[in-house]
PDB file of C-alpha atoms in Angstrom:
ATOM      1  CA  VAL A1450       0.000   0.000   0.000  1.00  0.00           C
ATOM      2  CA  TYR A1451       1.444   3.361  -1.045  1.00  0.00           C
ATOM      3  CA  ASN A1452       0.861   6.920   0.043  1.00  0.00           C
ATOM      4  CA  CYS A1453      -1.271   9.108  -2.216  1.00  0.00           C
ATOM      5  CA  SER A1454       0.457  12.324  -1.118  1.00  0.00           C
ATOM      6  CA  PRO A1455       2.879  13.709  -3.722  1.00  0.00           C
ATOM      7  CA  TYR A1456       5.133  14.763  -0.868  1.00  0.00           C
ATOM      8  CA  ILE A1457       5.516  11.327   0.753  1.00  0.00           C
ATOM      9  CA  GLN A1458       7.297   8.822  -1.473  1.00  0.00           C
ATOM     10  CA  GLU A1459       7.373   5.792   0.810  1.00  0.00           C
ATOM     11  CA  ALA A1460       5.200   2.879   1.825  1.00  0.00           C
ATOM     12  CA  CYS A1461       2.086   3.777   3.817  1.00  0.00           C
ATOM     13  CA  THR A1462       1.913   2.659   7.457  1.00  0.00           C
ATOM     14  CA  PHE A1463      -1.896   2.861   7.588  1.00  0.00           C
ATOM     15  CA  ASP A1464      -3.376  -0.620   8.131  1.00  0.00           C
ATOM     16  CA  ARG A1465      -6.263  -0.502   5.681  1.00  0.00           C
ATOM     17  CA  MET A1466      -7.169  -4.175   6.019  1.00  0.00           C
ATOM     18  CA  ALA A1467      -7.422  -3.865   9.808  1.00  0.00           C
ATOM     19  CA  GLU A1468     -10.027  -1.133   9.343  1.00  0.00           C
ATOM     20  CA  VAL A1469     -11.964  -3.275   6.843  1.00  0.00           C
ATOM     21  CA  ILE A1470     -12.001  -6.205   9.261  1.00  0.00           C
ATOM     22  CA  LYS A1471     -13.065  -3.923  12.108  1.00  0.00           C
ATOM     23  CA  PHE A1472     -16.014  -2.706  10.026  1.00  0.00           C
ATOM     24  CA  PHE A1473     -17.253  -6.192   9.158  1.00  0.00           C
ATOM     25  CA  ASP A1474     -16.613  -7.522  12.661  1.00  0.00           C
ATOM     26  CA  PHE A1475     -18.907  -4.827  14.043  1.00  0.00           C
ATOM     27  CA  HIS A1476     -21.691  -5.107  11.450  1.00  0.00           C
ATOM     28  CA  LEU A1477     -21.656  -8.832  10.689  1.00  0.00           C
ATOM     29  CA  LYS A1478     -20.243 -10.465  13.812  1.00  0.00           C
ATOM     30  CA  LYS A1479     -21.752  -7.891  16.177  1.00  0.00           C
ATOM     31  CA  LYS A1480     -18.433  -7.409  17.931  1.00  0.00           C
ATOM     32  CA  GLU A1481     -18.206  -4.455  20.307  1.00  0.00           C
ATOM     33  CA  ASN A1482     -14.999  -2.940  18.947  1.00  0.00           C
ATOM     34  CA  GLY A1483     -15.789   0.753  19.328  1.00  0.00           C
ATOM     35  CA  LEU A1484     -16.605   1.445  15.684  1.00  0.00           C
ATOM     36  CA  ASP A1485     -19.921   3.035  16.637  1.00  0.00           C
ATOM     37  CA  LYS A1486     -18.089   5.513  18.874  1.00  0.00           C
ATOM     38  CA  GLU A1487     -15.890   6.843  16.066  1.00  0.00           C
ATOM     39  CA  SER A1488     -16.590   9.767  13.741  1.00  0.00           C
ATOM     40  CA  ALA A1489     -18.474   8.800  10.610  1.00  0.00           C
ATOM     41  CA  VAL A1490     -15.743  10.078   8.274  1.00  0.00           C
ATOM     42  CA  HIS A1491     -11.953   9.765   8.419  1.00  0.00           C
ATOM     43  CA  TYR A1492      -9.855  11.423   5.727  1.00  0.00           C
ATOM     44  CA  PHE A1493      -6.225  12.208   4.959  1.00  0.00           C
ATOM     45  CA  THR A1494      -5.198  15.746   4.007  1.00  0.00           C
ATOM     46  CA  MET A1495      -2.328  15.550   1.536  1.00  0.00           C
ATOM     47  CA  GLY A1496       0.255  18.293   1.699  1.00  0.00           C
ATOM     48  CA  GLU A1497      -0.395  18.602   5.414  1.00  0.00           C
ATOM     49  CA  ASP A1498      -0.125  14.785   5.485  1.00  0.00           C
ATOM     50  CA  LYS A1499      -2.411  14.385   8.458  1.00  0.00           C
ATOM     51  CA  TRP A1500      -5.403  12.164   9.303  1.00  0.00           C
ATOM     52  CA  LYS A1501      -8.606  13.953  10.330  1.00  0.00           C
ATOM     53  CA  ALA A1502     -12.137  13.002  11.351  1.00  0.00           C
ATOM     54  CA  SER A1503     -15.555  14.520  10.713  1.00  0.00           C
ATOM     55  CA  ALA A1504     -19.206  13.762  11.347  1.00  0.00           C
ATOM     56  CA  THR A1505     -20.090  14.700   7.751  1.00  0.00           C
ATOM     57  CA  TRP A1506     -18.670  14.845   4.248  1.00  0.00           C
ATOM     58  CA  PRO A1507     -17.651  17.354   3.284  1.00  0.00           C
ATOM     59  CA  PRO A1508     -16.674  18.539   6.761  1.00  0.00           C
ATOM     60  CA  ALA A1509     -18.825  21.288   8.250  1.00  0.00           C
ATOM     61  CA  GLY A1510     -17.707  24.851   7.672  1.00  0.00           C
ATOM     62  CA  SER A1511     -16.338  24.460   4.142  1.00  0.00           C
ATOM     63  CA  ALA A1512     -17.096  27.307   1.730  1.00  0.00           C
ATOM     64  CA  ASP A1513     -17.077  27.173  -2.064  1.00  0.00           C
ATOM     65  CA  GLN A1514     -14.525  29.431  -3.742  1.00  0.00           C
ATOM     66  CA  SER A1515     -14.595  30.018  -7.494  1.00  0.00           C
ATOM     67  CA  PHE A1516     -11.437  30.239  -9.591  1.00  0.00           C
ATOM     68  CA  TYR A1517     -12.159  31.630 -13.067  1.00  0.00           C
ATOM     69  CA  PHE A1518     -10.307  30.947 -16.305  1.00  0.00           C
ATOM     70  CA  TYR A1519      -8.574  34.132 -17.441  1.00  0.00           C
ATOM     71  CA  PRO A1520      -6.532  35.272 -20.458  1.00  0.00           C
ATOM     72  CA  ASN A1521      -2.881  34.235 -20.605  1.00  0.00           C
ATOM     73  CA  ASN A1522      -3.753  30.903 -18.975  1.00  0.00           C
ATOM     74  CA  GLU A1523      -4.350  32.475 -15.593  1.00  0.00           C
ATOM     75  CA  LEU A1524      -6.671  31.258 -12.837  1.00  0.00           C
ATOM     76  CA  SER A1525      -8.262  34.046 -10.795  1.00  0.00           C
ATOM     77  CA  THR A1526     -10.690  34.451  -7.900  1.00  0.00           C
ATOM     78  CA  LEU A1527     -12.037  37.584  -9.629  1.00  0.00           C
ATOM     79  CA  ALA A1528     -15.157  37.096 -11.737  1.00  0.00           C
ATOM     80  CA  GLN A1529     -14.703  37.618 -15.449  1.00  0.00           C
ATOM     81  CA  ASN A1530     -15.249  41.161 -16.736  1.00  0.00           C
ATOM     82  CA  ALA A1531     -14.392  40.608 -20.417  1.00  0.00           C
ATOM     83  CA  PRO A1532     -17.384  40.546 -22.816  1.00  0.00           C
ATOM     84  CA  THR A1533     -15.640  38.089 -25.160  1.00  0.00           C
ATOM     85  CA  GLY A1534     -12.842  35.596 -25.005  1.00  0.00           C
ATOM     86  CA  TYR A1535     -11.959  31.934 -25.404  1.00  0.00           C
ATOM     87  CA  ASP A1536      -8.934  29.665 -25.628  1.00  0.00           C
ATOM     88  CA  THR A1537      -8.378  27.022 -28.287  1.00  0.00           C
ATOM     89  CA  TYR A1538      -7.202  23.498 -27.550  1.00  0.00           C
ATOM     90  CA  ILE A1539      -6.347  20.973 -30.258  1.00  0.00           C
ATOM     91  CA  ALA A1540      -7.155  17.473 -28.998  1.00  0.00           C
ATOM     92  CA  ASP A1541      -4.078  15.261 -28.810  1.00  0.00           C
ATOM     93  CA  THR A1542      -4.851  11.547 -28.462  1.00  0.00           C
ATOM     94  CA  SER A1543      -1.217  10.740 -27.649  1.00  0.00           C
ATOM     95  CA  VAL A1544      -1.456  12.184 -24.123  1.00  0.00           C
ATOM     96  CA  GLY A1545      -1.908  10.003 -21.042  1.00  0.00           C
ATOM     97  CA  THR A1546      -1.325   9.832 -17.308  1.00  0.00           C
ATOM     98  CA  GLY A1547       1.252   7.042 -17.189  1.00  0.00           C
ATOM     99  CA  HIS A1548       1.023   3.797 -15.254  1.00  0.00           C
ATOM    100  CA  ASN A1549       1.463   4.833 -11.622  1.00  0.00           C
ATOM    101  CA  THR A1550      -2.052   6.164 -11.129  1.00  0.00           C
ATOM    102  CA  ARG A1551      -5.270   5.589  -9.227  1.00  0.00           C
ATOM    103  CA  SER A1552      -6.344   3.195 -11.975  1.00  0.00           C
ATOM    104  CA  GLU A1553      -3.424   0.855 -11.301  1.00  0.00           C
ATOM    105  CA  SER A1554      -3.987   1.121  -7.550  1.00  0.00           C
ATOM    106  CA  LEU A1555      -7.523  -0.255  -7.958  1.00  0.00           C
ATOM    107  CA  VAL A1556      -6.168  -3.493  -9.412  1.00  0.00           C
ATOM    108  CA  PHE A1557      -3.064  -3.677  -7.199  1.00  0.00           C
ATOM    109  CA  GLY A1558      -0.898  -2.822 -10.186  1.00  0.00           C
ATOM    110  CA  LEU A1559       1.344  -0.207  -8.582  1.00  0.00           C
ATOM    111  CA  LYS A1560       5.005  -1.152  -8.631  1.00  0.00           C
ATOM    112  CA  SER A1561       6.412   2.021  -7.082  1.00  0.00           C
ATOM    113  CA  SER A1562       5.797   4.217  -4.046  1.00  0.00           C
ATOM    114  CA  LYS A1563       5.781   7.205  -6.403  1.00  0.00           C
ATOM    115  CA  MET A1564       2.187   7.621  -7.541  1.00  0.00           C
ATOM    116  CA  TYR A1565       1.714   9.840 -10.592  1.00  0.00           C
ATOM    117  CA  ASP A1566       4.751  10.963 -12.501  1.00  0.00           C
ATOM    118  CA  SER A1567       5.502  14.677 -12.450  1.00  0.00           C
ATOM    119  CA  ARG A1568       2.838  16.516 -14.391  1.00  0.00           C
ATOM    120  CA  THR A1569       5.274  19.264 -15.414  1.00  0.00           C
ATOM    121  CA  GLU A1570       6.087  17.797 -18.838  1.00  0.00           C
ATOM    122  CA  ARG A1571       2.669  16.239 -19.460  1.00  0.00           C
ATOM    123  CA  ASP A1572       0.939  19.584 -19.010  1.00  0.00           C
ATOM    124  CA  LEU A1573       2.862  21.050 -21.945  1.00  0.00           C
ATOM    125  CA  ASN A1574       0.385  19.284 -24.254  1.00  0.00           C
ATOM    126  CA  LEU A1575      -2.733  20.350 -22.316  1.00  0.00           C
ATOM    127  CA  LEU A1576      -4.745  23.535 -21.896  1.00  0.00           C
ATOM    128  CA  CYS A1577      -3.812  24.881 -18.455  1.00  0.00           C
ATOM    129  CA  TYR A1578      -4.766  27.702 -16.105  1.00  0.00           C
ATOM    130  CA  THR A1579      -2.580  28.614 -13.126  1.00  0.00           C
ATOM    131  CA  SER A1580      -3.164  30.917 -10.170  1.00  0.00           C
ATOM    132  CA  GLN A1581      -0.742  33.441  -8.769  1.00  0.00           C
ATOM    133  CA  LYS A1582       1.381  32.267  -5.841  1.00  0.00           C
ATOM    134  CA  LEU A1583      -0.853  31.824  -2.822  1.00  0.00           C
ATOM    135  CA  GLU A1584      -0.529  34.389  -0.063  1.00  0.00           C
ATOM    136  CA  LYS A1585      -1.629  31.870   2.561  1.00  0.00           C
ATOM    137  CA  ASP A1586      -2.292  28.151   2.978  1.00  0.00           C
ATOM    138  CA  ILE A1587      -5.570  26.916   1.460  1.00  0.00           C
ATOM    139  CA  GLU A1588      -7.045  23.535   2.383  1.00  0.00           C
ATOM    140  CA  VAL A1589      -9.380  22.055  -0.223  1.00  0.00           C
ATOM    141  CA  THR A1590     -11.519  19.238   1.181  1.00  0.00           C
ATOM    142  CA  GLY A1591     -14.535  17.853  -0.673  1.00  0.00           C
ATOM    143  CA  HIS A1592     -15.666  17.639  -4.313  1.00  0.00           C
ATOM    144  CA  PRO A1593     -14.195  20.223  -6.712  1.00  0.00           C
ATOM    145  CA  LEU A1594     -16.757  21.226  -9.346  1.00  0.00           C
ATOM    146  CA  ILE A1595     -15.864  22.237 -12.898  1.00  0.00           C
ATOM    147  CA  THR A1596     -17.974  24.350 -15.258  1.00  0.00           C
ATOM    148  CA  LEU A1597     -16.882  24.483 -18.900  1.00  0.00           C
ATOM    149  CA  TYR A1598     -18.434  26.403 -21.765  1.00  0.00           C
ATOM    150  CA  ILE A1599     -17.149  24.871 -24.976  1.00  0.00           C
ATOM    151  CA  ASP A1600     -17.743  24.320 -28.631  1.00  0.00           C
ATOM    152  CA  ALA A1601     -15.951  21.838 -30.857  1.00  0.00           C
ATOM    153  CA  ASP A1602     -15.778  20.757 -34.491  1.00  0.00           C
ATOM    154  CA  THR A1603     -16.992  17.244 -33.624  1.00  0.00           C
ATOM    155  CA  THR A1604     -20.215  15.685 -32.338  1.00  0.00           C
ATOM    156  CA  ASP A1605     -18.742  14.273 -29.135  1.00  0.00           C
ATOM    157  CA  ALA A1606     -15.675  14.836 -26.998  1.00  0.00           C
ATOM    158  CA  GLY A1607     -14.293  13.577 -23.712  1.00  0.00           C
ATOM    159  CA  PHE A1608     -12.987  16.057 -21.159  1.00  0.00           C
ATOM    160  CA  PHE A1609     -10.397  15.194 -18.519  1.00  0.00           C
ATOM    161  CA  ILE A1610      -9.797  17.801 -15.825  1.00  0.00           C
ATOM    162  CA  TYR A1611      -6.784  17.632 -13.513  1.00  0.00           C
ATOM    163  CA  LEU A1612      -6.443  19.671 -10.316  1.00  0.00           C
ATOM    164  CA  GLU A1613      -2.755  20.189  -9.584  1.00  0.00           C
ATOM    165  CA  ASP A1614      -0.329  21.804  -7.144  1.00  0.00           C
ATOM    166  CA  VAL A1615       2.684  23.797  -8.375  1.00  0.00           C
ATOM    167  CA  ASP A1616       5.469  23.909  -5.784  1.00  0.00           C
ATOM    168  CA  GLU A1617       8.161  26.547  -5.194  1.00  0.00           C
ATOM    169  CA  GLN A1618      10.447  24.929  -7.785  1.00  0.00           C
ATOM    170  CA  GLY A1619       7.737  24.953 -10.448  1.00  0.00           C
ATOM    171  CA  GLN A1620       7.152  21.192 -10.301  1.00  0.00           C
ATOM    172  CA  VAL A1621       3.544  20.159 -10.931  1.00  0.00           C
ATOM    173  CA  HIS A1622       1.859  17.517  -8.775  1.00  0.00           C
ATOM    174  CA  TYR A1623      -1.401  15.666  -9.421  1.00  0.00           C
ATOM    175  CA  ILE A1624      -4.134  16.119  -6.792  1.00  0.00           C
ATOM    176  CA  THR A1625      -7.351  14.750  -8.310  1.00  0.00           C
ATOM    177  CA  GLU A1626      -9.259  14.510 -11.583  1.00  0.00           C
ATOM    178  CA  GLY A1627     -12.694  14.408 -13.179  1.00  0.00           C
ATOM    179  CA  LEU A1628     -13.886  13.209 -16.565  1.00  0.00           C
ATOM    180  CA  PHE A1629     -17.026  13.628 -18.641  1.00  0.00           C
ATOM    181  CA  ARG A1630     -18.357  13.027 -22.164  1.00  0.00           C
ATOM    182  CA  ALA A1631     -20.001  16.072 -23.670  1.00  0.00           C
ATOM    183  CA  ILE A1632     -22.745  13.996 -25.271  1.00  0.00           C
ATOM    184  CA  HIS A1633     -24.183  13.242 -21.795  1.00  0.00           C
ATOM    185  CA  ARG A1634     -24.618  16.858 -20.693  1.00  0.00           C
ATOM    186  CA  ASN A1635     -28.429  16.796 -21.091  1.00  0.00           C
ATOM    187  CA  SER A1636     -28.922  13.655 -18.996  1.00  0.00           C
ATOM    188  CA  LEU A1637     -28.905  15.566 -15.715  1.00  0.00           C
ATOM    189  CA  GLY A1638     -31.258  13.817 -13.282  1.00  0.00           C
ATOM    190  CA  SER A1639     -31.657  12.051  -9.977  1.00  0.00           C
ATOM    191  CA  LEU A1640     -30.098   8.634  -9.473  1.00  0.00           C
ATOM    192  CA  GLY A1641     -32.235   7.958  -6.422  1.00  0.00           C
ATOM    193  CA  TYR A1642     -29.791   8.908  -3.710  1.00  0.00           C
ATOM    194  CA  LYS A1643     -28.675  12.138  -2.073  1.00  0.00           C
ATOM    195  CA  ASP A1644     -25.537  13.765  -3.413  1.00  0.00           C
ATOM    196  CA  ILE A1645     -23.873  17.172  -3.341  1.00  0.00           C
ATOM    197  CA  VAL A1646     -22.721  17.142  -6.962  1.00  0.00           C
ATOM    198  CA  PRO A1647     -24.570  16.996 -10.308  1.00  0.00           C
ATOM    199  CA  GLN A1648     -26.005  13.572 -11.137  1.00  0.00           C
ATOM    200  CA  TYR A1649     -26.350  12.228 -14.670  1.00  0.00           C
ATOM    201  CA  THR A1650     -28.429   9.261 -15.869  1.00  0.00           C
ATOM    202  CA  TYR A1651     -26.368   8.743 -19.067  1.00  0.00           C
ATOM    203  CA  ARG A1652     -29.468   7.510 -20.902  1.00  0.00           C
ATOM    204  CA  LYS A1653     -29.129   7.114 -24.657  1.00  0.00           C
ATOM    205  CA  SER A1654     -32.438   8.945 -25.108  1.00  0.00           C
ATOM    206  CA  ASP A1655     -30.863  12.047 -23.532  1.00  0.00           C
ATOM    207  CA  ALA A1656     -27.753  12.038 -25.721  1.00  0.00           C
ATOM    208  CA  ALA A1657     -26.983  15.498 -27.095  1.00  0.00           C
ATOM    209  CA  PRO A1658     -24.386  15.612 -29.886  1.00  0.00           C
ATOM    210  CA  LEU A1659     -22.288  18.755 -30.055  1.00  0.00           C
ATOM    211  CA  LYS A1660     -23.002  21.201 -32.850  1.00  0.00           C
ATOM    212  CA  HIS A1661     -20.088  23.125 -34.321  1.00  0.00           C
ATOM    213  CA  GLY A1662     -20.404  26.806 -33.431  1.00  0.00           C
ATOM    214  CA  GLU A1663     -22.964  26.186 -30.673  1.00  0.00           C
ATOM    215  CA  ILE A1664     -21.715  26.743 -27.113  1.00  0.00           C
ATOM    216  CA  ALA A1665     -22.403  23.875 -24.714  1.00  0.00           C
ATOM    217  CA  LYS A1666     -22.250  23.913 -20.916  1.00  0.00           C
ATOM    218  CA  LEU A1667     -20.544  21.019 -19.133  1.00  0.00           C
ATOM    219  CA  GLU A1668     -20.715  20.824 -15.346  1.00  0.00           C
ATOM    220  CA  PHE A1669     -19.320  17.896 -13.382  1.00  0.00           C
ATOM    221  CA  ASP A1670     -17.382  17.055 -10.248  1.00  0.00           C
ATOM    222  CA  LEU A1671     -13.834  15.877  -9.729  1.00  0.00           C
ATOM    223  CA  LEU A1672     -13.081  12.949  -7.455  1.00  0.00           C
ATOM    224  CA  PRO A1673     -13.283  14.046  -3.785  1.00  0.00           C
ATOM    225  CA  THR A1674     -10.008  14.962  -2.190  1.00  0.00           C
ATOM    226  CA  SER A1675      -8.352  16.732   0.705  1.00  0.00           C
ATOM    227  CA  PHE A1676      -5.206  18.722  -0.013  1.00  0.00           C
ATOM    228  CA  LEU A1677      -3.349  21.615   1.589  1.00  0.00           C
ATOM    229  CA  PHE A1678      -2.087  24.110  -0.998  1.00  0.00           C
ATOM    230  CA  LYS A1679       0.744  25.838   0.842  1.00  0.00           C
ATOM    231  CA  LYS A1680       1.651  29.505   0.830  1.00  0.00           C
ATOM    232  CA  GLY A1681       3.906  30.238  -2.141  1.00  0.00           C
ATOM    233  CA  HIS A1682       2.436  27.385  -4.198  1.00  0.00           C
ATOM    234  CA  CYS A1683       0.033  27.802  -7.132  1.00  0.00           C
ATOM    235  CA  ILE A1684      -3.261  26.099  -7.938  1.00  0.00           C
ATOM    236  CA  LYS A1685      -3.393  24.715 -11.466  1.00  0.00           C
ATOM    237  CA  VAL A1686      -6.142  23.261 -13.654  1.00  0.00           C
ATOM    238  CA  ALA A1687      -5.188  21.214 -16.728  1.00  0.00           C
ATOM    239  CA  ILE A1688      -7.636  20.188 -19.452  1.00  0.00           C
ATOM    240  CA  SER A1689      -7.230  17.270 -21.835  1.00  0.00           C
ATOM    241  CA  CYS A1690      -9.527  15.438 -24.226  1.00  0.00           C
ATOM    242  CA  GLY A1691      -8.155  11.969 -23.549  1.00  0.00           C
ATOM    243  CA  ASP A1692      -6.022   9.585 -21.513  1.00  0.00           C
ATOM    244  CA  LYS A1693      -4.621   6.951 -23.845  1.00  0.00           C
ATOM    245  CA  ASP A1694      -3.241   4.895 -20.957  1.00  0.00           C
ATOM    246  CA  HIS A1695      -6.651   4.122 -19.449  1.00  0.00           C
ATOM    247  CA  TYR A1696      -9.605   5.128 -21.628  1.00  0.00           C
ATOM    248  CA  GLN A1697     -10.954   4.481 -25.091  1.00  0.00           C
ATOM    249  CA  GLU A1698     -10.696   7.617 -27.194  1.00  0.00           C
ATOM    250  CA  VAL A1699     -13.971   9.358 -28.003  1.00  0.00           C
ATOM    251  CA  THR A1700     -12.470  12.634 -29.235  1.00  0.00           C
ATOM    252  CA  PRO A1701     -11.035  12.532 -32.767  1.00  0.00           C
ATOM    253  CA  ASN A1702      -7.366  13.494 -32.839  1.00  0.00           C
ATOM    254  CA  GLY A1703      -6.947  17.099 -33.954  1.00  0.00           C
ATOM    255  CA  THR A1704     -10.416  18.177 -32.818  1.00  0.00           C
ATOM    256  CA  LYS A1705     -10.504  21.941 -32.275  1.00  0.00           C
ATOM    257  CA  VAL A1706     -12.101  22.887 -28.960  1.00  0.00           C
ATOM    258  CA  HIS A1707     -12.890  26.411 -27.798  1.00  0.00           C
ATOM    259  CA  VAL A1708     -13.062  26.931 -24.020  1.00  0.00           C
ATOM    260  CA  TYR A1709     -14.915  30.168 -23.301  1.00  0.00           C
ATOM    261  CA  ARG A1710     -13.947  32.576 -20.510  1.00  0.00           C
ATOM    262  CA  ASN A1711     -16.006  35.764 -20.500  1.00  0.00           C
ATOM    263  CA  THR A1712     -18.835  37.434 -18.587  1.00  0.00           C
ATOM    264  CA  VAL A1713     -21.550  35.411 -20.340  1.00  0.00           C
ATOM    265  CA  TYR A1714     -19.771  32.064 -20.646  1.00  0.00           C
ATOM    266  CA  SER A1715     -17.495  31.956 -17.628  1.00  0.00           C
ATOM    267  CA  SER A1716     -15.591  28.677 -17.320  1.00  0.00           C
ATOM    268  CA  LYS A1717     -14.332  28.019 -13.799  1.00  0.00           C
ATOM    269  CA  ILE A1718     -13.517  25.537 -11.085  1.00  0.00           C
ATOM    270  CA  VAL A1719     -15.193  25.730  -7.682  1.00  0.00           C
ATOM    271  CA  LEU A1720     -13.102  24.468  -4.778  1.00  0.00           C
ATOM    272  CA  PRO A1721     -14.492  23.503  -1.344  1.00  0.00           C
ATOM    273  CA  VAL A1722     -12.198  25.494   0.940  1.00  0.00           C
ATOM    274  CA  ALA A1723     -11.974  24.500   4.600  1.00  0.00           C
ATOM    275  CA  PRO A1724     -12.145  27.230   7.254  1.00  0.00           C
ATOM    276  CA  ASP A1725      -8.858  28.678   8.505  1.00  0.00           C
TER     277      ASP A1725
END
């Protein structure tokens, strides 16, 4: 078992199997092992590299903070004030995330304590937005939410969003990701359970092919995370249209995508920021 924190490159000492056994012992064998006295949620904050507990998820007190896509590949907390503007990304089906990722961890395929190669070089082939250096520590705990306004010269496209940390040396570290096919954007609907992020049914009857020149709104969550962005670091968002190492391509190579960033169509990422 390996650590998920980009700043700890060694085997994890957390006994995951012991916690699994404790859970089943309590619920199936009715053993009094104290599980019912614990907090409902335990989570690990990367960057701070500390275990925490909460009665809810996300933890109480978190506040959403929007980071808007700006010209010159900047990420800003200021709302857009430009009446027009977009960035162009040419889909590159040769990009991927490598083979030390969450996908390999799910099938016990990791062969190194170093999860996720440096994103510094990989991001050169992606559309990226980066904040200024942070003036204070910011803890993000919960589900980041992405809103994209796009158009493309194809009928369908996959979008892969990576939330990243840029350290003092300019090295880029993976934090979490989200992915979505544009054709499913109109299948918004309840899946029968409570959630804090948009739910999609993915029904074929709701499929909505993209139309060239028509702006489409995509809104979806990234995988939940907890990470401490430290003072002097930058928050970065990278956008791709594929991951050849893990997913079947749905975006034709060379597809031209416009990502809009203006007062009417304001692409952004919303981060759940924990209280100071």
